[in-house]
Tab-separated table of C-alpha atoms and ligand atoms in Angstrom:
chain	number	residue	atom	x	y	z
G	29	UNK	CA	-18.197	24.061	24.751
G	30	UNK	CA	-14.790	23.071	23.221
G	31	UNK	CA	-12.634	26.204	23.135
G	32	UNK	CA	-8.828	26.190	22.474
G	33	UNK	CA	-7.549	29.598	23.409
G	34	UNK	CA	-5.579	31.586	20.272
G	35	UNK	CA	-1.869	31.154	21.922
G	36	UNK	CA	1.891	31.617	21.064
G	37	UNK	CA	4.521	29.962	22.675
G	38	UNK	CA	7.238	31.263	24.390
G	39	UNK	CA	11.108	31.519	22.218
G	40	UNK	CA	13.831	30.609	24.908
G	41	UNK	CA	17.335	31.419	23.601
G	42	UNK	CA	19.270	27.937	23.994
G	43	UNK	CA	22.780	28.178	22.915
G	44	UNK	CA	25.599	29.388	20.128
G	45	UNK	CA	27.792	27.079	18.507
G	46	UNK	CA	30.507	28.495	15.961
G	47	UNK	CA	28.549	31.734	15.915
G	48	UNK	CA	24.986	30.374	15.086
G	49	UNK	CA	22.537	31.105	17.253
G	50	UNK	CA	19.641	28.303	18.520
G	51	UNK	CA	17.205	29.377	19.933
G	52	UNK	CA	13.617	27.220	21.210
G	53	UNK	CA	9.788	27.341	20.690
G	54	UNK	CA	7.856	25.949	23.962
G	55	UNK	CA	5.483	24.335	22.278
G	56	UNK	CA	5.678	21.849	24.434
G	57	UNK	CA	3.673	24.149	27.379
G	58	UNK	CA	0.727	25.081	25.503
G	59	UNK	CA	-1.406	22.537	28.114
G	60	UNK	CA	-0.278	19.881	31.030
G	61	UNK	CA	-1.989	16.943	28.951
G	62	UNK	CA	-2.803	18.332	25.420
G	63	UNK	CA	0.802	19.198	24.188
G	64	UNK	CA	2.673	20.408	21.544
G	65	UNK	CA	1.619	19.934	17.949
G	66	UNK	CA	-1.578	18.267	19.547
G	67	UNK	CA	-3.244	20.910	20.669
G	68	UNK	CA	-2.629	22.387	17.550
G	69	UNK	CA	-3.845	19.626	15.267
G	70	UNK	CA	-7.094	18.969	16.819
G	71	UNK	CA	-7.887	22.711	18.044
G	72	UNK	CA	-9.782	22.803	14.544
G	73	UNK	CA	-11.172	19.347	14.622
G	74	UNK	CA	-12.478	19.606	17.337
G	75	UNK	CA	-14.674	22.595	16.531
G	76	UNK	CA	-16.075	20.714	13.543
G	77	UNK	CA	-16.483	17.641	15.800
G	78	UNK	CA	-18.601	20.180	18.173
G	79	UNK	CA	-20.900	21.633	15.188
G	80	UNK	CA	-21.616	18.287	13.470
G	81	UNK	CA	-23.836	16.041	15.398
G	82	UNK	CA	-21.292	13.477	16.658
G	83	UNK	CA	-21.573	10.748	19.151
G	84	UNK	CA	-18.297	9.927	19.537
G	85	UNK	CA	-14.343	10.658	18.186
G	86	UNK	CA	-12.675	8.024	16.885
G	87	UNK	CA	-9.022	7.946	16.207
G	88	UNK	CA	-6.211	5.898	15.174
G	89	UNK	CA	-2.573	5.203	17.232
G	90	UNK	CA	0.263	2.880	18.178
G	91	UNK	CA	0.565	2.056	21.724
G	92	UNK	CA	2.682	4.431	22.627
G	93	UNK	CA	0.656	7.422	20.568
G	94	UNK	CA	1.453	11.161	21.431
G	95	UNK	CA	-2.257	11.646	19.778
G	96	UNK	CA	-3.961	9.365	21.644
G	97	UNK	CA	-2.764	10.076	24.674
G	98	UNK	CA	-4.012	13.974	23.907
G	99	UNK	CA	-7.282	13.071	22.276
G	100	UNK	CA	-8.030	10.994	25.371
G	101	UNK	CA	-7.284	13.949	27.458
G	102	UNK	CA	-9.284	16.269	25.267
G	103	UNK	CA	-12.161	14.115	25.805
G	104	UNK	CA	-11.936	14.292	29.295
G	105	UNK	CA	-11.524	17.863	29.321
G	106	UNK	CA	-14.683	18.956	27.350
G	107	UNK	CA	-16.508	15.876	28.481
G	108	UNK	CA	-17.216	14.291	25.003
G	109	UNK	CA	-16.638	10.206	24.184
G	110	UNK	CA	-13.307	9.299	22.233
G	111	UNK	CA	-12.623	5.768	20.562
G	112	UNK	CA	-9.091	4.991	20.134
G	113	UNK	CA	-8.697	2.269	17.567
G	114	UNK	CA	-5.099	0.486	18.268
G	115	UNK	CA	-2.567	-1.298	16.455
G	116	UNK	CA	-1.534	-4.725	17.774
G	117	UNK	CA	-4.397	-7.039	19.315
G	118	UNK	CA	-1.930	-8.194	21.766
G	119	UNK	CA	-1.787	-4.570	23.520
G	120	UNK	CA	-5.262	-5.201	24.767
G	121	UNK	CA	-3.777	-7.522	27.638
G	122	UNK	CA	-1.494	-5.147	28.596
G	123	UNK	CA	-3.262	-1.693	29.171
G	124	UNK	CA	-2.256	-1.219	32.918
G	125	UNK	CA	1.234	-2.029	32.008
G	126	UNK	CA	1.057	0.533	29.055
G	127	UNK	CA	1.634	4.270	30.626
G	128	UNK	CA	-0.013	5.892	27.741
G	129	UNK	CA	-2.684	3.535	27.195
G	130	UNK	CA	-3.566	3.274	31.306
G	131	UNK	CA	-3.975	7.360	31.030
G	132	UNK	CA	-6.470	7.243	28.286
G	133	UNK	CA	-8.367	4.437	29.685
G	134	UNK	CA	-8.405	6.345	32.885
G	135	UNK	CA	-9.840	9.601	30.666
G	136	UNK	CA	-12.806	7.453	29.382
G	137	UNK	CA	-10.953	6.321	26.199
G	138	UNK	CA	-12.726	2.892	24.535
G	139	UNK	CA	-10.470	0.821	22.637
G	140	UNK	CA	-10.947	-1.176	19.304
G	141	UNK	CA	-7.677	-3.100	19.271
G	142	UNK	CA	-6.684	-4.252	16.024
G	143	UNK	CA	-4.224	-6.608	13.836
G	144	UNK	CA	-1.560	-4.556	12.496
G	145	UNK	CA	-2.866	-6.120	9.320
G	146	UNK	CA	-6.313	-4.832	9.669
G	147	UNK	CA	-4.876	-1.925	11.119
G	148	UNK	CA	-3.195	-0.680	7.303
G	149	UNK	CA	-7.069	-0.529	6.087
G	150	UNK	CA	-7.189	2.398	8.303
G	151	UNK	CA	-7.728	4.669	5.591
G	152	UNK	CA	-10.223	2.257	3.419
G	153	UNK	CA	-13.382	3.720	3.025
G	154	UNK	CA	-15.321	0.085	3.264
G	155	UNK	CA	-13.138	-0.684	7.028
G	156	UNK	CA	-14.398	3.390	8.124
G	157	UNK	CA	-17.906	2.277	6.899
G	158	UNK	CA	-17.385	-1.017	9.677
G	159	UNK	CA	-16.496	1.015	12.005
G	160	UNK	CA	-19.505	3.616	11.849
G	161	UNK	CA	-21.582	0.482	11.826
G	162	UNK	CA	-20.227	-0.641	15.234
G	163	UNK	CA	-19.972	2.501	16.908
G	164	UNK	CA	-22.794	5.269	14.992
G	165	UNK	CA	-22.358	8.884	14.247
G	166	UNK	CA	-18.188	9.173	14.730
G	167	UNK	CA	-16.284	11.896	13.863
G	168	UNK	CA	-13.226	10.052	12.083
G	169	UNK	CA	-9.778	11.463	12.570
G	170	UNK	CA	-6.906	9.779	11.143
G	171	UNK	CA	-3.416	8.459	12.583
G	172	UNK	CA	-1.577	11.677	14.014
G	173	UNK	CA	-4.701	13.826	13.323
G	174	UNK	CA	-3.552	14.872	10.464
G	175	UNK	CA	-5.537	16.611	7.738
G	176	UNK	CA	-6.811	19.879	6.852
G	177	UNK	CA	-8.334	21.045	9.683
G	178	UNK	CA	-4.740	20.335	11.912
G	179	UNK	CA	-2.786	22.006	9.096
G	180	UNK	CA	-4.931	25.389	9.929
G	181	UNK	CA	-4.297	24.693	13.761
G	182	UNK	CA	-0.547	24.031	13.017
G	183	UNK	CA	-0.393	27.396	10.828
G	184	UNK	CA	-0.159	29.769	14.077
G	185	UNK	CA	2.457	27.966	15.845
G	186	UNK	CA	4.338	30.527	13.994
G	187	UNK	CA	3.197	34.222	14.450
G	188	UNK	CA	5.185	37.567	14.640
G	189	UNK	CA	7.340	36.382	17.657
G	190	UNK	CA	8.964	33.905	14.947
G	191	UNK	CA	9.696	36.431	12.006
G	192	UNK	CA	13.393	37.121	12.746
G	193	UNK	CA	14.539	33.665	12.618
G	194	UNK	CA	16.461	32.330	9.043
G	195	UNK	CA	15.832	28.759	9.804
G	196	UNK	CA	12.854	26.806	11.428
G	197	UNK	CA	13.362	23.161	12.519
G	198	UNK	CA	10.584	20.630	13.864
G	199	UNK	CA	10.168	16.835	14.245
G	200	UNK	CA	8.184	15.008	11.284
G	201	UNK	CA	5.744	12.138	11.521
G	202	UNK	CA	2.963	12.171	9.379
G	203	UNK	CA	4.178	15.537	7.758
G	204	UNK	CA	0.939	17.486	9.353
G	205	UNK	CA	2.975	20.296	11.549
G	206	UNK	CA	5.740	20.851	9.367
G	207	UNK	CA	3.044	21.716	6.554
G	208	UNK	CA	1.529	24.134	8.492
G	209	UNK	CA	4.871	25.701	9.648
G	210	UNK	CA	5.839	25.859	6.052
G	211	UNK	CA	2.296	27.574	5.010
G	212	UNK	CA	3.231	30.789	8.107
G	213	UNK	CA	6.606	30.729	7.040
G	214	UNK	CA	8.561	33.848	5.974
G	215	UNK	CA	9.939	34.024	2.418
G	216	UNK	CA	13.156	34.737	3.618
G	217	UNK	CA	12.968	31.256	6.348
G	218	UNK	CA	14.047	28.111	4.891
G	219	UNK	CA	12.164	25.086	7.315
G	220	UNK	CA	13.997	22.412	7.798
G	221	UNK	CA	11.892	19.057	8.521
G	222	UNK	CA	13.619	15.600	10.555
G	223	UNK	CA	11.640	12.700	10.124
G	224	UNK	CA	11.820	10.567	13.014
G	225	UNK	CA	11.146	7.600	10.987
G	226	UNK	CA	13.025	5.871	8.477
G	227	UNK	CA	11.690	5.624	4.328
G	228	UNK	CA	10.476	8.866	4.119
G	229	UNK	CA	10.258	9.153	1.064
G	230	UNK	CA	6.547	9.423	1.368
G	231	UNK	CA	6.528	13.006	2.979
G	232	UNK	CA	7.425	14.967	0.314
G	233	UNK	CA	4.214	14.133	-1.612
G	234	UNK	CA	1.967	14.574	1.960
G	235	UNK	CA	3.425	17.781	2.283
G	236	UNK	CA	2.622	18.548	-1.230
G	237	UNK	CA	-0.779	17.727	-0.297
G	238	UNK	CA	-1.000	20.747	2.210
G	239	UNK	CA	1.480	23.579	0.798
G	240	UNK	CA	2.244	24.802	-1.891
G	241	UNK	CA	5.413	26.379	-1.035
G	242	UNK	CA	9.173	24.980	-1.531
G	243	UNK	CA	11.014	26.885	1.196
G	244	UNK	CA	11.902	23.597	3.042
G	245	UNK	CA	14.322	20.561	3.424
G	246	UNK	CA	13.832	16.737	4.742
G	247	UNK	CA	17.055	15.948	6.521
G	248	UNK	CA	16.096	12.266	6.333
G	249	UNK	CA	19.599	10.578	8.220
G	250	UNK	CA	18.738	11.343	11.369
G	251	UNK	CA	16.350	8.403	12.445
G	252	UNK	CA	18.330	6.538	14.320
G	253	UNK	CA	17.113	3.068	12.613
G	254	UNK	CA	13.561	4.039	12.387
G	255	UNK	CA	10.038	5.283	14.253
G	256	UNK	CA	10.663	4.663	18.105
G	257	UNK	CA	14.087	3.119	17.823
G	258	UNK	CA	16.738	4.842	19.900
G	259	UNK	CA	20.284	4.008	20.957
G	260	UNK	CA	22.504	4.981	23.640
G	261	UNK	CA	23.937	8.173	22.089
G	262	UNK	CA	20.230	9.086	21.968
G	263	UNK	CA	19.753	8.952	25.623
G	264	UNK	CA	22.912	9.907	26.580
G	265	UNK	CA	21.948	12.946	24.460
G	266	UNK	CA	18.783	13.810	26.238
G	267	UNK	CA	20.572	13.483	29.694
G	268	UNK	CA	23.305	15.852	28.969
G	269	UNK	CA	21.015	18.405	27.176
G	270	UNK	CA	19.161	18.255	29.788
G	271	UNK	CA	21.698	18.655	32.116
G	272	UNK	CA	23.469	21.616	29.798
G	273	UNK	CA	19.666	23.261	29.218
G	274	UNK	CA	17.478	22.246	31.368
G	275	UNK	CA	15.416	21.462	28.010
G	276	UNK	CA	13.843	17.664	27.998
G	277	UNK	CA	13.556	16.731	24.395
G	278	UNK	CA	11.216	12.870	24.374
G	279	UNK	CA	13.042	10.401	22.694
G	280	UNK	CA	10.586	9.784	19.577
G	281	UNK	CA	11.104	12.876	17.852
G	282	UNK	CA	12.336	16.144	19.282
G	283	UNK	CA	15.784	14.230	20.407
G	284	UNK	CA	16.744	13.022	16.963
G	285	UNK	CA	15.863	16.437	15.813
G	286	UNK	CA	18.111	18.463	17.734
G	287	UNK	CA	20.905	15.954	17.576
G	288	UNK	CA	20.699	15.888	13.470
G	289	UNK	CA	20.551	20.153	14.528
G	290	UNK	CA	23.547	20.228	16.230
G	291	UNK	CA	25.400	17.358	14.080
G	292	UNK	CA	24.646	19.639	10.888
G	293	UNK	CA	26.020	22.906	12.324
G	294	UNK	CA	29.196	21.371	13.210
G	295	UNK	CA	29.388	19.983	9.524
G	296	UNK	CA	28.734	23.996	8.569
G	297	UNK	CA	26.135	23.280	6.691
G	298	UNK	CA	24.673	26.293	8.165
G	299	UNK	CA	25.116	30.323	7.061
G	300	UNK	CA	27.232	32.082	8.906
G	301	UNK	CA	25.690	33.821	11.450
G	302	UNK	CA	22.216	32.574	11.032
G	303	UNK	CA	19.947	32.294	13.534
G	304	UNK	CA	17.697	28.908	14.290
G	305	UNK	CA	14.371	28.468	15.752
G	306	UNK	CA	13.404	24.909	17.125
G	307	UNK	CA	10.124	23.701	17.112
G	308	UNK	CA	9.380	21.814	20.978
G	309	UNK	CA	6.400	19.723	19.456
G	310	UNK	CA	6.233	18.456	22.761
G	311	UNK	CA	5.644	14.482	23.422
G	312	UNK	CA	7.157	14.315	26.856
G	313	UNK	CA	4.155	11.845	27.640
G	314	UNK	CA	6.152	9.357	26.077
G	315	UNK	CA	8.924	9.123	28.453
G	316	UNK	CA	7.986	6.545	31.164
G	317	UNK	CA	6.659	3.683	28.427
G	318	UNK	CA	10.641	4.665	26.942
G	319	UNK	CA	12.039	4.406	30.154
G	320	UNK	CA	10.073	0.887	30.862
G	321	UNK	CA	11.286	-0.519	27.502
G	322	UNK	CA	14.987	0.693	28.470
G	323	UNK	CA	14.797	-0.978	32.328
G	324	UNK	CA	13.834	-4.035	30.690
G	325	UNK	CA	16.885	-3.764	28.785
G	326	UNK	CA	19.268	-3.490	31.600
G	327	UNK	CA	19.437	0.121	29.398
G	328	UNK	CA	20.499	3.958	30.792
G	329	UNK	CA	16.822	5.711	31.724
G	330	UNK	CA	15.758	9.488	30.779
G	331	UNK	CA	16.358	11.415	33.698
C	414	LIG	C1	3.156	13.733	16.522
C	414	LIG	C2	4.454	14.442	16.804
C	414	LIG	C3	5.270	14.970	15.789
C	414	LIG	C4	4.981	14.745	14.332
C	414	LIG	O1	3.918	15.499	13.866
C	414	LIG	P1	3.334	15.215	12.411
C	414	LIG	O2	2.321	16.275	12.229
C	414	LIG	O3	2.721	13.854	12.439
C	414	LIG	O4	4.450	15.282	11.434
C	414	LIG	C5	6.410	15.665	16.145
C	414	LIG	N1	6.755	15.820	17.448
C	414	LIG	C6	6.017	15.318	18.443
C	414	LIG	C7	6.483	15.495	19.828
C	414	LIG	C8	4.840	14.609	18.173
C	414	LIG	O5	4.121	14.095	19.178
């Protein structure tokens, strides 16, 4: 029996700059393995996996993939059989090297790896029809999870805890969370999405998709050159918040979110007095393949 337990996360005060207040959501401990906005997104697929008659879950992820890495551990958990299908055919060599990869192998993951080529047709109804072909009755979730289903899951990250706040901020990828944030949100909350990737252009039509509501932003400058690309400032950012908070933010999305935070309130583009809730979507999984791409580099590591 799959069961993902009704939970709120914890709000952690975190600082006050020129009197606005910023304060956290730890989504980011809602389970050791399943984390953040993961747990949300599948909490509802994975009920409708359970009630169909499925063989297997079959996803879709980079190598370094915060869902993966959770859908592998999901499958684990409730002992059911999850297909990961991978971009880059070259990866396939290097699973033992790959931290996230190595973990879902080690949960019972199988892998289809595929061309990144092949891997755009991820969506084409004649390449899903392939795939059921090769591996039978599938539930078929797409890249992030996102759809429906984790827009309902991502709707109670928010609750009555998270009333009080003006301002909501959270890390965008596919544009899955932030739609269900913006469906819970207040009237009187404006939620302000950073997309950790660059062109974004494409969000504000997914979002669309999912709410109908216009009481957000995309603060699109804040990628630093685009989906997994970091600097130093980034990690020297994440050390000294760290060191200042004793918050880790993972250097794919929640770092580039609360440095565009912090970056904007000095500007003063925020009220006076307001008060800010960040959204810890979690992804600390990603760390060590980060850190192994920055040792490589001669680079400074995440503590
Ligand atoms: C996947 C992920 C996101 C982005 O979520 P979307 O629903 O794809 O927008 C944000 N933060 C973290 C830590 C994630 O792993």
């Amino acid at each position: 029996m799959i069961s993902f337990p009704d939970i709120q996360s914890e709000v952690q005060f975190l600082f006050e700059l020129t009197e606005i207040k910023v304060s956290v959501l730890r989504e980011d401990l809602i389970h050791p393995l399943i984390s953040g906005n993961k747990f949300r997104k599948l909490k509802y697929n994975l009920k409708a996996f359970e009630e169909g008659n499925f063989d297997a879950l079959l996803t879709f992820g980079g190598a370094y993939s915060n869902h993966i890495f959770a859908t592998a551990a999901a499958g684990k958990e409730f002992g059911f059989k999850t297909i990961g299908v991978i971009r880059g055919e070259e990866i396939q060599y290097k699973i033992d090297e790959n931290p996230t990869l190595k973990f879902a192998k080690e949960c019972g993951m199988a892998f289809k790896f595929v061309s990144r080529e092949n891997y755009r047709q991820k969506t084409n109804p004649e390449f899903l029809e392939e795939l059921k072909k090769e591996f039978g009755q599938i539930y078929i979730l797409q890249e992030g999870g996102t759809n429906s289903l984790a827009i309902k899951g991502c709707e109670e990250i928010l609750g009555n805890h998270t009333k009080e706040f003006d301002c909501i901020c959270c890390a965008v990828g596919t544009g899955g969370t932030i739609s269900g944030i913006i469906n819970s949100s207040e009237d009187h909350q404006k939620v302000l999405g950073f997309p950790a990737l660059k062109d974004s252009e494409f969000l504000k039509d997914e979002i669309k998709k999912y709410s109908r509501r216009s009481n957000f932003e995309l603060i699109d400058e804040f990628h630093f050159g685009g989906f997994a690309k970091t600097n130093d400032e980034l990690i020297d950012f994440i050390n000294s918040f760290k060191r200042n908070f004793g918050l880790t933010l993972d250097p794919i999305y929640t770092a580039k979110m609360m440095y565009g935070i912090i970056e904007l309130i000095k500007r003063g583009n925020f009220e006076n007095e307001s008060s800010i809730l960040v959204i810890h979507t979690g992804g600390l999984q990603g760390i060590d393949a980060m850190n192994q791409r920055l040792k490589r580099k001669n680079k400074t590591e995440i503590e």
